[in-house]
Amino acid sequence: MKLLNKRAIVTGGTRGIGRAIVSELANNGCSVVFTYFSSEDSAKNLEKELSTETVKVLGFKADASSFSAAEETVKYALDKLGGVDILVNNAGITKDTLLLRMSESDFDSVINSNLKSVFNYTKAILKPMLGQRFGKIINISSVVGIIGNAGQANYVASKAGVIGFTKSNAKELSSRNINVNAVAPGFIETDMTDKLNEQQKEAILANVPLKRLGKPEDVAKAVLFLSSADSDYITGQVLTVDGGMVM
Ligand code: NAP
């Protein structure tokens, strides 16, 4: 129980990596408000699956790209949990295509869902966290935000932006005992990577020294570490969880 009596917000908690993060935090004693966009049934199931007498797990429908929805989420979490110690900015989407075919809306929607969302939630939680002089903020980036990827210029720009935003906030908020770090997953088996065909997966695996794709739980364990007191002297870092792909 590394997070006994802590309270967290996790964006995009219904599926894939976000769902594994919500489970990992809750199983370690942390109450969680998680957001979702469309998966209402999964949200209800997750609440039922993880709530206990001492741990509250509550879904909240909120578009991460909307600033006012972020403010409403924070208000809801403060009301239901009595405070927020941990923020995990996980919600994200892809709209992959070559630059020549990429529309303005392909670019804007990915930047808004993946990067502006991180601004929205960080800004919305800032005053309560500054006031309590404690906080752990973990932003989910991606290894492609470090090395780039053809056909993902919008996504890569958003994930590289998340890394810059993380480092600036780590410097700005350290005096108030708020740690800000990023996790950069490699290829993790979720709905997002389900679209890849076998040939593409083989090509990816050829560059993964540990010779397997990642599981959502692999990322969730890194988030648990960065949420807990075990990482109190770590801030402004990007922890890759990628089987050794980028080193
Ligand atoms: P996923 O399986 O597609 O799940 C995405 C989650 O984000 C869902 O819970 C979805 O909610 C939520 N979401 C999407 N847009 C949202 C919005 N505008 N507002 C609120 N919630 C929203 O994705 P994943 O693979 O778990 O990815 C999670 C994060 O890890 C993303 O930031 C992604 O970029 C990053 N990542 C993933 C990989 C990978 O290989 N999978 C690698 C590197 C980084 P609904 O269910 O309600 O739609």
CSV table of C-alpha atoms and ligand atoms in Angstrom, one decimal:
chain,number,residue,atom,x,y,z
A,1,MET,CA,0.0,0.0,0.0
A,2,LYS,CA,2.3,2.7,-1.3
A,3,LEU,CA,-0.4,5.4,-1.5
A,4,LEU,CA,-2.6,4.8,1.5
A,5,ASN,CA,-5.2,7.6,1.9
A,6,LYS,CA,-3.8,9.6,-1.1
A,7,ARG,CA,-6.2,11.1,-3.7
A,8,ALA,CA,-5.7,11.2,-7.4
A,9,ILE,CA,-7.2,12.4,-10.7
A,10,VAL,CA,-6.4,10.3,-13.8
A,11,THR,CA,-7.6,11.5,-17.2
A,12,GLY,CA,-8.8,8.8,-19.7
A,13,GLY,CA,-9.2,6.0,-17.2
A,14,THR,CA,-11.6,3.7,-18.9
A,15,ARG,CA,-9.3,1.8,-21.3
A,16,GLY,CA,-5.7,0.7,-21.9
A,17,ILE,CA,-3.0,2.4,-20.0
A,18,GLY,CA,-5.3,4.7,-18.1
A,19,ARG,CA,-7.4,1.8,-16.8
A,20,ALA,CA,-4.3,0.0,-15.6
A,21,ILE,CA,-3.1,3.2,-13.8
A,22,VAL,CA,-6.4,3.6,-12.0
A,23,SER,CA,-6.2,0.0,-10.9
A,24,GLU,CA,-2.6,0.3,-9.7
A,25,LEU,CA,-3.3,3.4,-7.7
A,26,ALA,CA,-6.5,2.1,-6.2
A,27,ASN,CA,-4.9,-1.2,-5.3
A,28,ASN,CA,-2.3,0.8,-3.4
A,29,GLY,CA,-4.9,2.6,-1.2
A,30,CYS,CA,-5.4,5.7,-3.3
A,31,SER,CA,-8.9,7.1,-4.0
A,32,VAL,CA,-9.3,8.1,-7.7
A,33,VAL,CA,-11.5,10.3,-9.8
A,34,PHE,CA,-10.9,9.2,-13.4
A,35,THR,CA,-12.3,10.9,-16.5
A,36,TYR,CA,-13.6,9.4,-19.8
A,37,PHE,CA,-15.0,10.7,-23.0
A,38,SER,CA,-17.3,8.1,-24.4
A,39,SER,CA,-17.0,4.8,-22.5
A,40,GLU,CA,-19.8,5.2,-20.0
A,41,ASP,CA,-20.3,1.5,-19.4
A,42,SER,CA,-16.6,0.8,-18.8
A,43,ALA,CA,-16.5,3.7,-16.4
A,44,LYS,CA,-19.4,2.2,-14.3
A,45,ASN,CA,-17.8,-1.2,-14.3
A,46,LEU,CA,-14.4,0.2,-13.2
A,47,GLU,CA,-16.1,2.0,-10.3
A,48,LYS,CA,-17.7,-1.2,-9.2
A,49,GLU,CA,-14.6,-3.3,-9.7
A,50,LEU,CA,-12.2,-1.1,-7.7
A,51,SER,CA,-14.3,0.7,-5.0
A,52,THR,CA,-13.9,-0.6,-1.4
A,53,GLU,CA,-14.9,0.7,2.0
A,54,THR,CA,-11.8,2.9,2.2
A,55,VAL,CA,-11.0,3.6,-1.4
A,56,LYS,CA,-13.3,5.7,-3.6
A,57,VAL,CA,-13.1,5.2,-7.4
A,58,LEU,CA,-15.3,7.5,-9.3
A,59,GLY,CA,-15.7,8.1,-13.1
A,60,PHE,CA,-16.4,11.7,-14.4
A,61,LYS,CA,-17.4,12.4,-18.0
A,62,ALA,CA,-15.1,15.2,-19.2
A,63,ASP,CA,-13.5,16.1,-22.5
A,64,ALA,CA,-9.8,16.5,-21.6
A,65,SER,CA,-9.4,19.1,-24.4
A,66,SER,CA,-11.9,21.5,-22.7
A,67,PHE,CA,-10.5,23.8,-20.0
A,68,SER,CA,-13.9,24.3,-18.3
A,69,ALA,CA,-14.4,20.5,-18.2
A,70,ALA,CA,-11.0,20.2,-16.4
A,71,GLU,CA,-12.1,22.8,-13.9
A,72,GLU,CA,-15.3,20.9,-13.3
A,73,THR,CA,-13.3,17.6,-12.8
A,74,VAL,CA,-11.1,19.2,-10.2
A,75,LYS,CA,-14.1,20.7,-8.4
A,76,TYR,CA,-15.8,17.3,-8.4
A,77,ALA,CA,-12.6,15.6,-7.1
A,78,LEU,CA,-12.0,18.2,-4.3
A,79,ASP,CA,-15.7,17.8,-3.3
A,80,LYS,CA,-15.8,13.9,-3.3
A,81,LEU,CA,-12.2,13.2,-2.1
A,82,GLY,CA,-11.5,16.2,0.0
A,83,GLY,CA,-8.3,17.0,-1.9
A,84,VAL,CA,-6.0,15.9,-4.7
A,85,ASP,CA,-2.4,14.8,-4.2
A,86,ILE,CA,-1.7,13.2,-7.6
A,87,LEU,CA,-2.6,14.2,-11.1
A,88,VAL,CA,-2.0,11.7,-14.0
A,89,ASN,CA,-2.5,13.3,-17.4
A,90,ASN,CA,-3.0,10.1,-19.5
A,91,ALA,CA,-5.9,10.9,-22.0
A,92,GLY,CA,-4.7,10.8,-25.6
A,93,ILE,CA,-5.6,10.1,-29.2
A,94,THR,CA,-3.9,9.5,-32.5
A,95,LYS,CA,-4.9,10.6,-36.0
A,96,ASP,CA,-2.0,9.2,-38.0
A,97,THR,CA,-1.3,10.1,-41.6
A,98,LEU,CA,1.5,11.5,-43.7
A,99,LEU,CA,2.0,15.3,-43.5
A,100,LEU,CA,0.9,15.7,-47.1
A,101,ARG,CA,-2.5,14.3,-46.2
A,102,MET,CA,-2.8,15.7,-42.6
A,103,SER,CA,-5.7,18.2,-42.3
A,104,GLU,CA,-5.7,21.2,-40.0
A,105,SER,CA,-8.4,19.4,-37.9
A,106,ASP,CA,-6.2,16.3,-37.7
A,107,PHE,CA,-3.5,18.5,-36.2
A,108,ASP,CA,-5.6,20.6,-34.0
A,109,SER,CA,-7.6,17.7,-32.4
A,110,VAL,CA,-4.5,15.7,-31.5
A,111,ILE,CA,-2.8,18.8,-30.0
A,112,ASN,CA,-5.9,19.7,-28.1
A,113,SER,CA,-6.5,16.2,-26.7
A,114,ASN,CA,-2.9,15.3,-26.0
A,115,LEU,CA,-1.1,18.6,-25.1
A,116,LYS,CA,-3.7,21.3,-24.3
A,117,SER,CA,-5.4,18.7,-22.0
A,118,VAL,CA,-2.2,18.6,-19.9
A,119,PHE,CA,-2.2,22.4,-19.6
A,120,ASN,CA,-5.9,22.3,-18.7
A,121,TYR,CA,-5.6,19.8,-15.8
A,122,THR,CA,-2.3,21.2,-14.5
A,123,LYS,CA,-3.7,24.7,-14.5
A,124,ALA,CA,-7.0,23.6,-12.9
A,125,ILE,CA,-5.3,21.7,-10.0
A,126,LEU,CA,-2.5,24.3,-9.5
A,127,LYS,CA,-4.0,26.5,-6.7
A,128,PRO,CA,-5.1,23.6,-4.5
A,129,MET,CA,-1.7,21.8,-4.9
A,130,LEU,CA,0.3,25.0,-4.3
A,131,GLY,CA,-1.8,25.6,-1.2
A,132,GLN,CA,-1.2,22.2,0.3
A,133,ARG,CA,2.5,22.4,-0.6
A,134,PHE,CA,2.5,18.8,-2.0
A,135,GLY,CA,1.8,17.2,-5.3
A,136,LYS,CA,2.9,14.6,-7.8
A,137,ILE,CA,2.1,15.3,-11.5
A,138,ILE,CA,2.8,12.5,-14.0
A,139,ASN,CA,2.3,13.2,-17.7
A,140,ILE,CA,2.1,10.4,-20.2
A,141,SER,CA,4.2,11.2,-23.2
A,142,SER,CA,5.6,8.7,-25.7
A,143,VAL,CA,9.0,7.5,-26.9
A,144,VAL,CA,8.1,9.0,-30.3
A,145,GLY,CA,8.1,12.4,-28.6
A,146,ILE,CA,11.8,11.8,-28.1
A,147,ILE,CA,12.8,10.2,-31.4
A,148,GLY,CA,10.1,11.3,-33.9
A,149,ASN,CA,8.0,9.0,-36.2
A,150,ALA,CA,7.0,9.3,-39.8
A,151,GLY,CA,3.2,9.5,-40.2
A,152,GLN,CA,2.7,10.9,-36.7
A,153,ALA,CA,3.8,14.6,-36.9
A,154,ASN,CA,0.7,15.8,-35.0
A,155,TYR,CA,1.0,13.1,-32.3
A,156,VAL,CA,4.8,13.5,-32.0
A,157,ALA,CA,4.5,17.3,-31.7
A,158,SER,CA,2.0,16.8,-28.9
A,159,LYS,CA,4.1,14.3,-27.0
A,160,ALA,CA,7.3,16.3,-27.4
A,161,GLY,CA,5.3,19.3,-26.1
A,162,VAL,CA,4.3,17.3,-23.1
A,163,ILE,CA,8.0,16.7,-22.3
A,164,GLY,CA,8.8,20.4,-22.5
A,165,PHE,CA,5.8,21.3,-20.4
A,166,THR,CA,6.8,18.7,-17.8
A,167,LYS,CA,10.3,20.1,-17.5
A,168,SER,CA,9.2,23.7,-17.2
A,169,ASN,CA,6.6,22.9,-14.6
A,170,ALA,CA,9.2,20.8,-12.6
A,171,LYS,CA,11.4,23.9,-12.4
A,172,GLU,CA,8.5,26.3,-11.6
A,173,LEU,CA,6.8,24.2,-9.0
A,174,SER,CA,9.7,22.5,-7.1
A,175,SER,CA,9.8,25.2,-4.4
A,176,ARG,CA,6.3,24.1,-3.4
A,177,ASN,CA,7.2,20.4,-3.1
A,178,ILE,CA,5.4,19.5,-6.4
A,179,ASN,CA,7.2,16.9,-8.5
A,180,VAL,CA,6.4,16.8,-12.2
A,181,ASN,CA,7.6,13.9,-14.3
A,182,ALA,CA,6.8,12.3,-17.6
A,183,VAL,CA,6.5,8.6,-18.5
A,184,ALA,CA,7.3,7.8,-22.2
A,185,PRO,CA,5.8,4.4,-23.1
A,186,GLY,CA,7.1,2.5,-26.2
A,187,PHE,CA,4.6,0.2,-27.9
A,188,ILE,CA,2.0,-1.0,-25.4
A,189,GLU,CA,-0.8,-3.4,-26.2
A,190,THR,CA,-4.0,-1.3,-26.1
A,191,ASP,CA,-6.8,-0.3,-28.5
A,192,MET,CA,-4.5,2.5,-29.7
A,193,THR,CA,-1.9,-0.1,-31.1
A,194,ASP,CA,-4.6,-2.7,-32.1
A,195,LYS,CA,-4.7,-1.0,-35.5
A,196,LEU,CA,-1.2,-2.2,-36.3
A,197,ASN,CA,-0.9,-5.3,-38.5
A,198,GLU,CA,1.3,-8.3,-37.8
A,199,GLN,CA,4.0,-7.0,-40.2
A,200,GLN,CA,4.2,-3.7,-38.4
A,201,LYS,CA,4.3,-5.4,-35.0
A,202,GLU,CA,7.2,-7.6,-36.2
A,203,ALA,CA,9.1,-4.5,-37.4
A,204,ILE,CA,8.6,-2.8,-34.0
A,205,LEU,CA,9.7,-5.9,-32.1
A,206,ALA,CA,12.9,-6.1,-34.1
A,207,ASN,CA,13.9,-2.9,-32.3
A,208,VAL,CA,12.8,-3.9,-28.8
A,209,PRO,CA,15.7,-5.5,-26.9
A,210,LEU,CA,13.3,-7.2,-24.4
A,211,LYS,CA,11.5,-8.8,-27.3
A,212,ARG,CA,7.9,-8.2,-26.4
A,213,LEU,CA,5.4,-5.4,-26.6
A,214,GLY,CA,4.6,-3.7,-23.4
A,215,LYS,CA,1.5,-4.3,-21.2
A,216,PRO,CA,-0.6,-1.4,-19.7
A,217,GLU,CA,0.5,-2.7,-16.3
A,218,ASP,CA,4.2,-2.1,-17.2
A,219,VAL,CA,3.4,1.6,-17.6
A,220,ALA,CA,1.1,1.7,-14.5
A,221,LYS,CA,3.9,0.4,-12.3
A,222,ALA,CA,6.2,3.3,-13.4
A,223,VAL,CA,3.3,5.8,-12.7
A,224,LEU,CA,2.9,4.2,-9.2
A,225,PHE,CA,6.6,4.8,-8.5
A,226,LEU,CA,6.4,8.4,-9.6
A,227,SER,CA,3.3,8.9,-7.5
A,228,SER,CA,4.8,7.5,-4.4
A,229,ALA,CA,7.3,8.7,-1.8
A,230,ASP,CA,9.9,6.4,-3.4
A,231,SER,CA,10.4,9.1,-6.0
A,232,ASP,CA,10.5,12.1,-3.8
A,233,TYR,CA,13.9,13.2,-5.0
A,234,ILE,CA,13.0,12.9,-8.7
A,235,THR,CA,11.5,15.7,-10.8
A,236,GLY,CA,11.6,16.9,-14.4
A,237,GLN,CA,12.5,13.4,-15.7
A,238,VAL,CA,11.2,11.4,-18.6
A,239,LEU,CA,11.0,7.7,-17.7
A,240,THR,CA,10.9,5.5,-20.8
A,241,VAL,CA,8.9,2.2,-20.4
A,242,ASP,CA,9.7,0.6,-23.7
A,243,GLY,CA,11.6,-2.7,-23.3
A,244,GLY,CA,14.9,-0.8,-24.1
A,245,MET,CA,13.8,0.5,-27.5
A,246,VAL,CA,15.2,4.0,-26.9
A,247,MET,CA,18.4,4.3,-25.0
B,1,NAP,P1,-6.6,4.0,-25.5
B,1,NAP,O1,-6.6,2.6,-25.2
B,1,NAP,O2,-7.0,4.5,-26.9
B,1,NAP,O3,-7.4,4.8,-24.4
B,1,NAP,C1,-7.5,6.1,-24.4
B,1,NAP,C2,-8.2,6.6,-23.2
B,1,NAP,O4,-8.2,8.1,-23.2
B,1,NAP,C3,-9.6,6.2,-23.1
B,1,NAP,O5,-9.9,6.0,-21.7
B,1,NAP,C4,-10.4,7.4,-23.6
B,1,NAP,O6,-11.7,7.5,-23.0
B,1,NAP,C5,-9.5,8.5,-23.1
B,1,NAP,N1,-9.7,9.7,-23.9
B,1,NAP,C6,-9.3,9.9,-25.2
B,1,NAP,N2,-9.6,11.2,-25.6
B,1,NAP,C7,-10.2,11.8,-24.5
B,1,NAP,C8,-10.7,13.1,-24.2
B,1,NAP,N3,-10.7,14.0,-25.1
B,1,NAP,N4,-11.2,13.3,-23.0
B,1,NAP,C9,-11.2,12.4,-22.0
B,1,NAP,N5,-10.7,11.1,-22.2
B,1,NAP,C10,-10.2,10.9,-23.4
B,1,NAP,O7,-5.1,4.6,-25.4
B,1,NAP,P2,-3.8,4.1,-24.6
B,1,NAP,O8,-3.0,3.3,-25.5
B,1,NAP,O9,-4.2,3.5,-23.3
B,1,NAP,O10,-3.0,5.4,-24.4
B,1,NAP,C11,-3.0,6.2,-23.1
B,1,NAP,C12,-2.0,7.2,-23.2
B,1,NAP,O11,-0.7,6.6,-23.4
B,1,NAP,C13,-2.2,8.2,-24.3
B,1,NAP,O12,-1.8,9.5,-23.9
B,1,NAP,C14,-1.2,7.7,-25.4
B,1,NAP,O13,-0.8,8.7,-26.3
B,1,NAP,C15,-0.1,7.2,-24.5
B,1,NAP,N6,0.8,6.2,-25.2
B,1,NAP,C16,0.3,5.0,-25.6
B,1,NAP,C17,1.2,4.1,-26.2
B,1,NAP,C18,0.7,2.8,-26.7
B,1,NAP,O14,1.5,2.0,-27.3
B,1,NAP,N7,-0.5,2.3,-26.4
B,1,NAP,C19,2.5,4.4,-26.4
B,1,NAP,C20,3.0,5.7,-26.0
B,1,NAP,C21,2.1,6.5,-25.3
B,1,NAP,P3,-13.0,6.8,-23.7
B,1,NAP,O15,-12.8,5.3,-23.4
B,1,NAP,O16,-14.2,7.4,-23.0
B,1,NAP,O17,-12.9,7.1,-25.2
